[in-house]
Each structure stands twice: as structure tokens, then as C-alpha cells.
Amino acid sequence: MAYDWYIAICKPLHYGIIMSRRACVQMAACAWTASVIYSALHTGSTFSLPFCHSNTINQFFCEIPQLLKLSCSGTYHRELAALAFSVFLALGCFVFIVVSYVQIFTAVWRIPSEQGRQKAFSTCIPHLIVVSLFIFTGAFAYMKPTSYFPSSLDLLTAVLYSVVPPMVNPFIYSMRNKEIKCAVRKLLQRQMLSKNRMSLFTLCVWFTTLFL
């Protein structure tokens, strides 16, 4: 997404050529391949461990650091490769995103119209915030020493990197589009007219589309 916006803002006349269907498929394939390798490393390492402690995980999902605490064997060498790959992947992506946004912000500051600058910043900054939140909170959760009884900070960190980014991504990438916002409003209006009550989720989506 950062590269897409870099091309759209810094090289708008070449956007159709650079961001071709083939380029989009290649980028998606690279992201999926890296995700599969990352998941396979952690899954294989975790399932190969013997567990002899309590079967209670002090987390609301099977987080890997908490699973490793339940193992009765040394986990350092098993997790070393997975951890090294995770750090390489996260830092590589983050550096690439930062470099892209440096180029984007440099180009945005050259836009003579203040309205144009505000529009560009309002489009790019939410994506950068969500990505930074995901990377830094995920790194904090996986790099810090784990305890058998995680604190409220540990639970909050897990929510910030596992729940918040996927939840806000649809709003960042879709709900800023005027056509989609109009379609969602019309759909919810029809639902309101046909039903006397609205679910909490529908109400949240309604207010979100109003204020985005």
C-alpha cells in the first residue's frame, strides 16, 4: 500500500504502467509467501515441543510466547530461526514503508494547494499509524520476557497488534472512498426502514461512515 501511494503521488503519470496487474499480483504473492513461511516456522517449532506444564494459557488466544512458557524443554534454538526471520521481515517491511513515506511527504510538501496537502496527509497518515502500531506492539509482545501471569499491559499489547489493525483496516482502505460511503449509508438506511431495531455492529458502522 505504501508503494502504491508512492507511485500515485510521486509518479502519477506512470501509475498505470508501474502498478500493472502483473506488479500487483507479484506483490500480493510475495506478501502471501512471506506470511506462509513465517507461520510455518512458528507452527512447526511450536508443535514439535513437548508440553508438560499446565494446559492453561494466560492469554485470550494461543500466543507463541505464552505457549513456549508451557514447554518443558529448551526453546532457544528452536525459536532462533523463526525469531531471526521475524525480525528481518518486520524491519525490512518497516524500512521500506518509511522510505516510501519519506518520498511521499517530500512530494506532498511541494503541492501548492493546502487542500491538496491535507487530502494527501489524511490518506497516508492513518495507514502509517496502523502499521507502526502493529509492528511496535508486536515486537514488544514477542521480544520482552514472558511471565506465567501476564499483566494488563501484556493483554493490552496483544489486543493492539492482533485485533485493532485488522478491525480498522477496512475503514482506512474502503470507507474513505465516497462511493463506498454513499453505498453503505443507503444500505443502512434501508435496513433501518425495514427493521425497528439495529444491532450494535450496524450502529457502529453507521456512525463510523458518518464521521470518516
mmCIF file of N, CA, C and O in Angstrom, residues 50-54 70-73:
data_model
loop_
_atom_site.group_PDB
_atom_site.id
_atom_site.type_symbol
_atom_site.label_atom_id
_atom_site.label_comp_id
_atom_site.label_asym_id
_atom_site.label_seq_id
_atom_site.Cartn_x
_atom_site.Cartn_y
_atom_site.Cartn_z
ATOM 1 N N PRO A 50 7.626 -30.567 23.401
ATOM 2 C CA PRO A 50 6.845 -31.320 24.406
ATOM 3 C C PRO A 50 6.321 -30.361 25.476
ATOM 4 O O PRO A 50 7.030 -29.477 25.935
ATOM 5 N N PHE A 51 5.068 -30.554 25.856
ATOM 6 C CA PHE A 51 4.438 -29.715 26.873
ATOM 7 C C PHE A 51 4.156 -30.562 28.110
ATOM 8 O O PHE A 51 3.509 -31.609 28.021
ATOM 9 N N CYS A 52 4.652 -30.099 29.237
ATOM 10 C CA CYS A 52 4.457 -30.860 30.459
ATOM 11 C C CYS A 52 3.966 -30.003 31.619
ATOM 12 O O CYS A 52 3.784 -30.509 32.718
ATOM 13 N N HIS A 53 3.741 -28.728 31.376
ATOM 14 C CA HIS A 53 3.243 -27.862 32.431
ATOM 15 C C HIS A 53 1.719 -27.756 32.333
ATOM 16 O O HIS A 53 1.061 -28.555 31.682
ATOM 17 N N SER A 54 1.184 -26.765 32.961
ATOM 18 C CA SER A 54 -0.263 -26.557 32.956
ATOM 19 C C SER A 54 -0.775 -26.351 31.535
ATOM 20 O O SER A 54 -0.062 -25.847 30.664
ATOM 21 N N LEU A 70 4.941 -22.944 28.511
ATOM 22 C CA LEU A 70 4.370 -24.212 28.967
ATOM 23 C C LEU A 70 5.216 -25.409 28.555
ATOM 24 O O LEU A 70 4.906 -26.535 28.931
ATOM 25 N N SER A 71 6.252 -25.164 27.765
ATOM 26 C CA SER A 71 7.089 -26.270 27.302
ATOM 27 C C SER A 71 8.076 -26.685 28.388
ATOM 28 O O SER A 71 8.532 -25.865 29.190
ATOM 29 N N CYS A 72 8.410 -27.963 28.380
ATOM 30 C CA CYS A 72 9.351 -28.465 29.392
ATOM 31 C C CYS A 72 10.729 -28.722 28.780
ATOM 32 O O CYS A 72 11.532 -29.448 29.345
ATOM 33 N N SER A 73 11.017 -28.171 27.616
ATOM 34 C CA SER A 73 12.333 -28.321 27.002
ATOM 35 C C SER A 73 12.851 -26.943 26.623
ATOM 36 O O SER A 73 12.122 -25.961 26.594
#
